[in-house]
């Protein structure tokens, strides 16, 4: 059994993917060009965001947004301590300081109440608070209306880290198009993955889109004319073509992921009722980038052992909250500072999840888990 079965997916769409790659090879246009413009247009249509700017990765997409906001050393950005390191890493890459706010225990997403508290706390301390980066973890959006409202009141920008949530819905709108910026990732294991690194920024604002397009190519506004700082942050044409070949199947894949999530929830309820399945809030859908359960009572590590012994792959997203990572020891945040994030790190477990998982495979996973 595979944790995410990319082989099965490739075999299913092989003809279309191979033809798309061949077309790029024959075109001789490997950097930017038609394939990149096409996936930008397709995903702008898909998300409803006015602009889509393809990037070399989700990480570079997040970094470019901070560059577009001219985030400076010493500025402060509020984010979640329970995420992949890239979310906080880009903040320090600008010399800015991550200010963590604890998560909600049901969705594992940043809590608006904690964000509000942090805004007041840092404002009172005279800090240069600039923005908020909420993460749509595991494919489910946080309470973006509340977060946007708090940001607007405090004059902060919002970047939705939607690296795990392309395709998710929030109150009738699509993830990536919920705030000033949305950034997704096409890392191979993501719901819409390419065969290397890739990402995309979404925004409705024309002037920011123009700035981001320049910044992704060394700040270039005309050939060898550089008006602003930038990076090499482009998406490869081959990766763009692969994404366009996969995109027509994406909605169906999301339906299959949701069917599999429904079956997991049913099986867990029936056979392992102590294990807490993921929550989908009213008005939201999840793309289940990860199918992450909570195993309370100190039994998570035993569950990992049992699954591994049975040859079933699983993963922990994430075993160490960001504020407890060695790289952030300089922030001097003590253990216990974010109790919900720290508790989650000891209890979460991601089970095999992809559009091609079979009911038999899912039953095997839950039958093994029920023994704990
Ligand atoms: C929440 C989150 N943020 C950022 C990233 C970074 O994306 P990438 O790997 O494309 O740089 C990822 C993906 O790995 C992620 O899951």
mmCIF file of N, CA and C in Angstrom, residues 82-193:
data_model
loop_
_atom_site.group_PDB
_atom_site.id
_atom_site.type_symbol
_atom_site.label_atom_id
_atom_site.label_comp_id
_atom_site.label_asym_id
_atom_site.label_seq_id
_atom_site.Cartn_x
_atom_site.Cartn_y
_atom_site.Cartn_z
ATOM 1 N N UNK A 82 1.663 25.358 14.062
ATOM 2 C CA UNK A 82 1.422 23.966 13.668
ATOM 3 C C UNK A 82 1.268 23.905 12.150
ATOM 4 N N UNK A 83 2.414 23.824 11.476
ATOM 5 C CA UNK A 83 2.447 23.866 10.015
ATOM 6 C C UNK A 83 3.780 23.309 9.548
ATOM 7 N N UNK A 84 3.924 23.197 8.227
ATOM 8 C CA UNK A 84 5.215 22.855 7.651
ATOM 9 C C UNK A 84 6.144 24.073 7.821
ATOM 10 N N UNK A 85 7.407 23.799 8.016
ATOM 11 C CA UNK A 85 8.377 24.848 8.376
ATOM 12 C C UNK A 85 8.394 26.034 7.404
ATOM 13 N N UNK A 86 8.079 25.775 6.119
ATOM 14 C CA UNK A 86 8.187 26.831 5.102
ATOM 15 C C UNK A 86 7.381 28.074 5.461
ATOM 16 N N UNK A 87 6.227 27.885 6.112
ATOM 17 C CA UNK A 87 5.357 29.019 6.437
ATOM 18 C C UNK A 87 6.107 30.054 7.283
ATOM 19 N N UNK A 88 6.846 29.558 8.275
ATOM 20 C CA UNK A 88 7.562 30.476 9.175
ATOM 21 C C UNK A 88 8.940 30.839 8.619
ATOM 22 N N UNK A 89 9.510 29.908 7.862
ATOM 23 C CA UNK A 89 10.854 30.096 7.296
ATOM 24 C C UNK A 89 10.935 31.347 6.413
ATOM 25 N N UNK A 90 9.884 31.579 5.615
ATOM 26 C CA UNK A 90 9.928 32.731 4.706
ATOM 27 C C UNK A 90 9.917 34.048 5.479
ATOM 28 N N UNK A 91 9.307 34.015 6.664
ATOM 29 C CA UNK A 91 9.266 35.244 7.486
ATOM 30 C C UNK A 91 10.696 35.604 7.914
ATOM 31 N N UNK A 92 11.437 34.610 8.393
ATOM 32 C CA UNK A 92 12.814 34.915 8.823
ATOM 33 C C UNK A 92 13.733 35.185 7.625
ATOM 34 N N UNK A 93 13.378 34.634 6.472
ATOM 35 C CA UNK A 93 14.185 34.955 5.279
ATOM 36 C C UNK A 93 14.133 36.446 4.961
ATOM 37 N N UNK A 94 13.077 37.135 5.386
ATOM 38 C CA UNK A 94 12.977 38.593 5.217
ATOM 39 C C UNK A 94 13.574 39.334 6.405
ATOM 40 N N UNK A 95 14.083 38.605 7.385
ATOM 41 C CA UNK A 95 14.610 39.264 8.591
ATOM 42 C C UNK A 95 13.494 39.648 9.550
ATOM 43 N N UNK A 96 12.276 39.220 9.234
ATOM 44 C CA UNK A 96 11.130 39.554 10.087
ATOM 45 C C UNK A 96 10.978 38.494 11.179
ATOM 46 N N UNK A 97 10.034 38.722 12.078
ATOM 47 C CA UNK A 97 9.901 37.845 13.244
ATOM 48 C C UNK A 97 8.537 37.154 13.219
ATOM 49 N N UNK A 98 8.515 35.814 13.291
ATOM 50 C CA UNK A 98 7.208 35.149 13.386
ATOM 51 C C UNK A 98 6.626 35.295 14.784
ATOM 52 N N UNK A 99 5.355 35.660 14.840
ATOM 53 C CA UNK A 99 4.637 35.737 16.125
ATOM 54 C C UNK A 99 3.582 34.641 16.052
ATOM 55 N N UNK A 100 3.724 33.625 16.899
ATOM 56 C CA UNK A 100 2.815 32.493 16.780
ATOM 57 C C UNK A 100 1.532 32.722 17.566
ATOM 58 N N UNK A 101 0.435 32.154 17.022
ATOM 59 C CA UNK A 101 -0.861 32.174 17.715
ATOM 60 C C UNK A 101 -1.370 30.737 17.698
ATOM 61 N N UNK A 102 -1.891 30.282 18.814
ATOM 62 C CA UNK A 102 -2.232 28.856 18.949
ATOM 63 C C UNK A 102 -3.381 28.451 18.014
ATOM 64 N N UNK A 103 -3.570 27.128 17.917
ATOM 65 C CA UNK A 103 -4.538 26.575 16.956
ATOM 66 C C UNK A 103 -5.843 26.166 17.642
ATOM 67 N N UNK A 104 -6.841 25.883 16.795
ATOM 68 C CA UNK A 104 -8.103 25.331 17.296
ATOM 69 C C UNK A 104 -7.961 23.811 17.325
ATOM 70 N N UNK A 105 -8.450 23.177 18.389
ATOM 71 C CA UNK A 105 -8.180 21.742 18.522
ATOM 72 C C UNK A 105 -8.922 20.861 17.505
ATOM 73 N N UNK A 106 -10.020 21.361 16.924
ATOM 74 C CA UNK A 106 -10.761 20.463 16.007
ATOM 75 C C UNK A 106 -10.202 20.493 14.586
ATOM 76 N N UNK A 107 -9.903 21.689 14.061
ATOM 77 C CA UNK A 107 -9.400 21.758 12.675
ATOM 78 C C UNK A 107 -7.876 21.820 12.608
ATOM 79 N N UNK A 108 -7.223 22.070 13.732
ATOM 80 C CA UNK A 108 -5.760 22.240 13.809
ATOM 81 C C UNK A 108 -5.298 23.540 13.138
ATOM 82 N N UNK A 109 -6.251 24.397 12.766
ATOM 83 C CA UNK A 109 -5.916 25.673 12.119
ATOM 84 C C UNK A 109 -5.807 26.803 13.133
ATOM 85 N N UNK A 110 -5.149 27.863 12.739
ATOM 86 C CA UNK A 110 -4.925 29.006 13.632
ATOM 87 C C UNK A 110 -6.262 29.526 14.186
ATOM 88 N N UNK A 111 -6.251 29.867 15.469
ATOM 89 C CA UNK A 111 -7.484 30.301 16.123
ATOM 90 C C UNK A 111 -7.625 31.818 16.019
ATOM 91 N N UNK A 112 -8.745 32.314 15.468
ATOM 92 C CA UNK A 112 -8.934 33.763 15.371
ATOM 93 C C UNK A 112 -8.851 34.450 16.734
ATOM 94 N N UNK A 113 -9.324 33.760 17.796
ATOM 95 C CA UNK A 113 -9.260 34.373 19.138
ATOM 96 C C UNK A 113 -7.795 34.580 19.544
ATOM 97 N N UNK A 114 -6.936 33.604 19.238
ATOM 98 C CA UNK A 114 -5.504 33.766 19.565
ATOM 99 C C UNK A 114 -4.873 34.850 18.707
ATOM 100 N N UNK A 115 -5.314 34.943 17.450
ATOM 101 C CA UNK A 115 -4.777 35.991 16.569
ATOM 102 C C UNK A 115 -5.130 37.362 17.152
ATOM 103 N N UNK A 116 -6.382 37.502 17.565
ATOM 104 C CA UNK A 116 -6.837 38.786 18.108
ATOM 105 C C UNK A 116 -6.009 39.163 19.338
ATOM 106 N N UNK A 117 -5.788 38.168 20.197
ATOM 107 C CA UNK A 117 -5.012 38.416 21.419
ATOM 108 C C UNK A 117 -3.587 38.873 21.067
ATOM 109 N N UNK A 118 -3.005 38.186 20.069
ATOM 110 C CA UNK A 118 -1.624 38.542 19.663
ATOM 111 C C UNK A 118 -1.560 39.945 19.078
ATOM 112 N N UNK A 119 -2.590 40.311 18.296
ATOM 113 C CA UNK A 119 -2.600 41.651 17.699
ATOM 114 C C UNK A 119 -2.555 42.699 18.814
ATOM 115 N N UNK A 120 -3.439 42.514 19.820
ATOM 116 C CA UNK A 120 -3.480 43.499 20.915
ATOM 117 C C UNK A 120 -2.157 43.511 21.675
ATOM 118 N N UNK A 121 -1.660 42.299 21.962
ATOM 119 C CA UNK A 121 -0.423 42.183 22.752
ATOM 120 C C UNK A 121 0.751 42.872 22.046
ATOM 121 N N UNK A 122 0.923 42.588 20.768
ATOM 122 C CA UNK A 122 2.075 43.130 20.043
ATOM 123 C C UNK A 122 1.909 44.641 19.794
ATOM 124 N N UNK A 123 0.646 45.061 19.573
ATOM 125 C CA UNK A 123 0.398 46.500 19.383
ATOM 126 C C UNK A 123 0.750 47.269 20.656
ATOM 127 N N UNK A 124 0.329 46.700 21.800
ATOM 128 C CA UNK A 124 0.629 47.348 23.094
ATOM 129 C C UNK A 124 2.137 47.461 23.292
ATOM 130 N N UNK A 125 2.871 46.463 22.777
ATOM 131 C CA UNK A 125 4.325 46.452 22.945
ATOM 132 C C UNK A 125 5.015 47.359 21.916
ATOM 133 N N UNK A 126 4.216 47.984 21.048
ATOM 134 C CA UNK A 126 4.779 48.903 20.058
ATOM 135 C C UNK A 126 5.460 48.198 18.888
ATOM 136 N N UNK A 127 5.102 46.924 18.673
ATOM 137 C CA UNK A 127 5.759 46.149 17.594
ATOM 138 C C UNK A 127 5.285 46.613 16.218
ATOM 139 N N UNK A 128 6.131 46.350 15.213
ATOM 140 C CA UNK A 128 5.752 46.675 13.819
ATOM 141 C C UNK A 128 5.079 45.450 13.204
ATOM 142 N N UNK A 129 3.810 45.273 13.599
ATOM 143 C CA UNK A 129 3.044 44.140 13.092
ATOM 144 C C UNK A 129 2.614 44.450 11.663
ATOM 145 N N UNK A 130 2.853 43.521 10.726
ATOM 146 C CA UNK A 130 2.544 43.818 9.324
ATOM 147 C C UNK A 130 1.479 42.912 8.704
ATOM 148 N N UNK A 131 1.471 41.632 9.083
ATOM 149 C CA UNK A 131 0.553 40.735 8.375
ATOM 150 C C UNK A 131 0.272 39.453 9.124
ATOM 151 N N UNK A 132 -0.621 38.655 8.519
ATOM 152 C CA UNK A 132 -0.991 37.354 9.096
ATOM 153 C C UNK A 132 -0.865 36.306 7.990
ATOM 154 N N UNK A 133 -0.248 35.169 8.327
ATOM 155 C CA UNK A 133 -0.230 34.041 7.380
ATOM 156 C C UNK A 133 -0.967 32.865 8.019
ATOM 157 N N UNK A 134 -2.285 32.747 7.751
ATOM 158 C CA UNK A 134 -2.984 31.551 8.195
ATOM 159 C C UNK A 134 -2.700 30.412 7.223
ATOM 160 N N UNK A 135 -2.770 29.190 7.690
ATOM 161 C CA UNK A 135 -2.504 28.024 6.827
ATOM 162 C C UNK A 135 -3.779 27.188 6.740
ATOM 163 N N UNK A 136 -4.146 26.785 5.538
ATOM 164 C CA UNK A 136 -5.305 25.896 5.359
ATOM 165 C C UNK A 136 -4.784 24.463 5.457
ATOM 166 N N UNK A 137 -4.613 24.037 6.705
ATOM 167 C CA UNK A 137 -3.889 22.791 6.974
ATOM 168 C C UNK A 137 -4.691 21.555 6.565
ATOM 169 N N UNK A 138 -3.998 20.611 6.012
ATOM 170 C CA UNK A 138 -4.560 19.315 5.573
ATOM 171 C C UNK A 138 -5.631 19.469 4.483
ATOM 172 N N UNK A 139 -5.815 20.710 3.977
ATOM 173 C CA UNK A 139 -6.807 20.895 2.910
ATOM 174 C C UNK A 139 -8.106 21.513 3.371
ATOM 175 N N UNK A 140 -8.131 22.080 4.592
ATOM 176 C CA UNK A 140 -9.354 22.694 5.134
ATOM 177 C C UNK A 140 -9.023 24.111 5.609
ATOM 178 N N UNK A 141 -9.809 25.083 5.154
ATOM 179 C CA UNK A 141 -9.486 26.482 5.474
ATOM 180 C C UNK A 141 -9.797 26.813 6.932
ATOM 181 N N UNK A 142 -9.015 27.725 7.507
ATOM 182 C CA UNK A 142 -9.379 28.270 8.822
ATOM 183 C C UNK A 142 -10.548 29.241 8.671
ATOM 184 N N UNK A 143 -10.923 29.884 9.775
ATOM 185 C CA UNK A 143 -12.024 30.841 9.717
ATOM 186 C C UNK A 143 -11.523 32.130 9.049
ATOM 187 N N UNK A 144 -11.491 32.100 7.714
ATOM 188 C CA UNK A 144 -10.877 33.205 6.971
ATOM 189 C C UNK A 144 -11.661 34.506 7.097
ATOM 190 N N UNK A 145 -12.990 34.432 7.250
ATOM 191 C CA UNK A 145 -13.770 35.677 7.390
ATOM 192 C C UNK A 145 -13.323 36.433 8.637
ATOM 193 N N UNK A 146 -13.200 35.696 9.726
ATOM 194 C CA UNK A 146 -12.774 36.320 10.990
ATOM 195 C C UNK A 146 -11.352 36.852 10.877
ATOM 196 N N UNK A 147 -10.478 36.064 10.265
ATOM 197 C CA UNK A 147 -9.066 36.469 10.147
ATOM 198 C C UNK A 147 -8.957 37.721 9.266
ATOM 199 N N UNK A 148 -9.683 37.733 8.147
ATOM 200 C CA UNK A 148 -9.657 38.907 7.271
ATOM 201 C C UNK A 148 -10.195 40.136 7.992
ATOM 202 N N UNK A 149 -11.242 39.913 8.796
ATOM 203 C CA UNK A 149 -11.859 41.037 9.526
ATOM 204 C C UNK A 149 -10.850 41.627 10.531
ATOM 205 N N UNK A 150 -10.196 40.733 11.285
ATOM 206 C CA UNK A 150 -9.201 41.197 12.266
ATOM 207 C C UNK A 150 -8.071 41.937 11.557
ATOM 208 N N UNK A 151 -7.657 41.410 10.412
ATOM 209 C CA UNK A 151 -6.555 42.016 9.661
ATOM 210 C C UNK A 151 -6.948 43.403 9.166
ATOM 211 N N UNK A 152 -8.162 43.481 8.657
ATOM 212 C CA UNK A 152 -8.625 44.769 8.119
ATOM 213 C C UNK A 152 -8.675 45.830 9.223
ATOM 214 N N UNK A 153 -9.214 45.430 10.375
ATOM 215 C CA UNK A 153 -9.299 46.374 11.499
ATOM 216 C C UNK A 153 -7.919 46.860 11.940
ATOM 217 N N UNK A 154 -6.934 45.955 11.854
ATOM 218 C CA UNK A 154 -5.599 46.282 12.353
ATOM 219 C C UNK A 154 -4.670 46.771 11.237
ATOM 220 N N UNK A 155 -5.191 46.848 10.001
ATOM 221 C CA UNK A 155 -4.365 47.314 8.878
ATOM 222 C C UNK A 155 -3.258 46.337 8.507
ATOM 223 N N UNK A 156 -3.566 45.034 8.563
ATOM 224 C CA UNK A 156 -2.559 44.011 8.248
ATOM 225 C C UNK A 156 -2.911 43.325 6.923
ATOM 226 N N UNK A 157 -1.903 42.819 6.222
ATOM 227 C CA UNK A 157 -2.198 42.013 5.030
ATOM 228 C C UNK A 157 -2.404 40.558 5.464
ATOM 229 N N UNK A 158 -3.092 39.790 4.609
ATOM 230 C CA UNK A 158 -3.273 38.355 4.868
ATOM 231 C C UNK A 158 -2.779 37.573 3.657
ATOM 232 N N UNK A 159 -1.935 36.575 3.925
ATOM 233 C CA UNK A 159 -1.511 35.623 2.891
ATOM 234 C C UNK A 159 -2.048 34.273 3.324
ATOM 235 N N UNK A 160 -2.991 33.716 2.564
ATOM 236 C CA UNK A 160 -3.448 32.358 2.902
ATOM 237 C C UNK A 160 -2.395 31.372 2.399
ATOM 238 N N UNK A 161 -1.773 30.634 3.312
ATOM 239 C CA UNK A 161 -0.884 29.556 2.884
ATOM 240 C C UNK A 161 -1.799 28.393 2.511
ATOM 241 N N UNK A 162 -2.080 28.325 1.199
ATOM 242 C CA UNK A 162 -3.010 27.323 0.670
ATOM 243 C C UNK A 162 -2.230 26.206 -0.020
ATOM 244 N N UNK A 163 -1.010 25.968 0.472
ATOM 245 C CA UNK A 163 -0.160 24.961 -0.171
ATOM 246 C C UNK A 163 -0.772 23.563 -0.100
ATOM 247 N N UNK A 164 -1.691 23.350 0.858
ATOM 248 C CA UNK A 164 -2.325 22.025 0.968
ATOM 249 C C UNK A 164 -3.796 22.061 0.556
ATOM 250 N N UNK A 165 -4.293 23.191 0.065
ATOM 251 C CA UNK A 165 -5.754 23.298 0.000
ATOM 252 C C UNK A 165 -6.331 23.753 -1.334
ATOM 253 N N UNK A 166 -5.555 23.683 -2.425
ATOM 254 C CA UNK A 166 -6.135 24.065 -3.713
ATOM 255 C C UNK A 166 -7.376 23.193 -3.961
ATOM 256 N N UNK A 167 -8.495 23.835 -4.270
ATOM 257 C CA UNK A 167 -9.734 23.086 -4.540
ATOM 258 C C UNK A 167 -10.700 23.086 -3.367
ATOM 259 N N UNK A 168 -10.216 23.437 -2.166
ATOM 260 C CA UNK A 168 -11.113 23.470 -1.003
ATOM 261 C C UNK A 168 -12.057 24.660 -1.120
ATOM 262 N N UNK A 169 -13.242 24.523 -0.515
ATOM 263 C CA UNK A 169 -14.194 25.631 -0.547
ATOM 264 C C UNK A 169 -14.421 26.181 0.846
ATOM 265 N N UNK A 170 -14.680 27.489 0.870
ATOM 266 C CA UNK A 170 -14.958 28.174 2.125
ATOM 267 C C UNK A 170 -16.099 29.159 1.858
ATOM 268 N N UNK A 171 -17.239 28.917 2.425
ATOM 269 C CA UNK A 171 -18.421 29.792 2.293
ATOM 270 C C UNK A 171 -18.690 30.139 0.823
ATOM 271 N N UNK A 172 -18.679 29.129 -0.014
ATOM 272 C CA UNK A 172 -19.009 29.320 -1.423
ATOM 273 C C UNK A 172 -17.882 29.874 -2.267
ATOM 274 N N UNK A 173 -16.718 30.111 -1.657
ATOM 275 C CA UNK A 173 -15.571 30.605 -2.435
ATOM 276 C C UNK A 173 -14.445 29.584 -2.367
ATOM 277 N N UNK A 174 -13.468 29.757 -3.256
ATOM 278 C CA UNK A 174 -12.391 28.776 -3.322
ATOM 279 C C UNK A 174 -11.171 29.230 -2.512
ATOM 280 N N UNK A 175 -10.558 28.284 -1.834
ATOM 281 C CA UNK A 175 -9.266 28.519 -1.199
ATOM 282 C C UNK A 175 -8.333 29.125 -2.242
ATOM 283 N N UNK A 176 -7.433 29.959 -1.840
ATOM 284 C CA UNK A 176 -6.482 30.713 -2.691
ATOM 285 C C UNK A 176 -7.058 32.059 -3.106
ATOM 286 N N UNK A 177 -8.408 32.199 -3.048
ATOM 287 C CA UNK A 177 -9.029 33.464 -3.474
ATOM 288 C C UNK A 177 -9.784 34.086 -2.309
ATOM 289 N N UNK A 178 -9.267 33.919 -1.096
ATOM 290 C CA UNK A 178 -10.018 34.333 0.097
ATOM 291 C C UNK A 178 -9.435 35.562 0.779
ATOM 292 N N UNK A 179 -8.240 35.962 0.380
ATOM 293 C CA UNK A 179 -7.623 37.110 1.052
ATOM 294 C C UNK A 179 -6.702 37.836 0.061
ATOM 295 N N UNK A 180 -5.912 38.777 0.548
ATOM 296 C CA UNK A 180 -5.100 39.584 -0.381
ATOM 297 C C UNK A 180 -4.246 38.683 -1.272
ATOM 298 N N UNK A 181 -3.654 37.651 -0.645
ATOM 299 C CA UNK A 181 -2.872 36.674 -1.415
ATOM 300 C C UNK A 181 -3.285 35.264 -1.003
ATOM 301 N N UNK A 182 -3.230 34.342 -1.956
ATOM 302 C CA UNK A 182 -3.322 32.907 -1.657
ATOM 303 C C UNK A 182 -2.143 32.273 -2.358
ATOM 304 N N UNK A 183 -1.514 31.319 -1.704
ATOM 305 C CA UNK A 183 -0.342 30.678 -2.323
ATOM 306 C C UNK A 183 -0.509 29.170 -2.233
ATOM 307 N N UNK A 184 -0.391 28.487 -3.376
ATOM 308 C CA UNK A 184 -0.454 27.028 -3.326
ATOM 309 C C UNK A 184 0.851 26.407 -3.787
ATOM 310 N N UNK A 185 0.944 25.088 -3.581
ATOM 311 C CA UNK A 185 2.154 24.345 -3.953
ATOM 312 C C UNK A 185 1.771 23.198 -4.878
ATOM 313 N N UNK A 186 2.645 22.915 -5.822
ATOM 314 C CA UNK A 186 2.449 21.761 -6.710
ATOM 315 C C UNK A 186 3.471 20.668 -6.433
ATOM 316 N N UNK A 187 4.030 20.672 -5.232
ATOM 317 C CA UNK A 187 4.925 19.578 -4.812
ATOM 318 C C UNK A 187 4.217 18.265 -5.179
ATOM 319 N N UNK A 188 4.972 17.244 -5.642
ATOM 320 C CA UNK A 188 4.313 16.054 -6.201
ATOM 321 C C UNK A 188 3.200 15.434 -5.357
ATOM 322 N N UNK A 189 3.346 15.480 -4.025
ATOM 323 C CA UNK A 189 2.339 14.816 -3.190
ATOM 324 C C UNK A 189 1.122 15.698 -2.880
ATOM 325 N N UNK A 190 1.104 16.908 -3.386
ATOM 326 C CA UNK A 190 -0.039 17.788 -3.111
ATOM 327 C C UNK A 190 -1.243 17.331 -3.942
ATOM 328 N N UNK A 191 -2.464 17.783 -3.571
ATOM 329 C CA UNK A 191 -3.638 17.340 -4.334
ATOM 330 C C UNK A 191 -3.476 17.564 -5.847
ATOM 331 N N UNK A 192 -2.984 18.742 -6.256
ATOM 332 C CA UNK A 192 -2.610 18.909 -7.670
ATOM 333 C C UNK A 192 -1.088 19.048 -7.688
ATOM 334 N N UNK A 193 -0.425 17.964 -7.999
ATOM 335 C CA UNK A 193 1.040 17.959 -7.936
ATOM 336 C C UNK A 193 1.661 17.876 -9.316
#
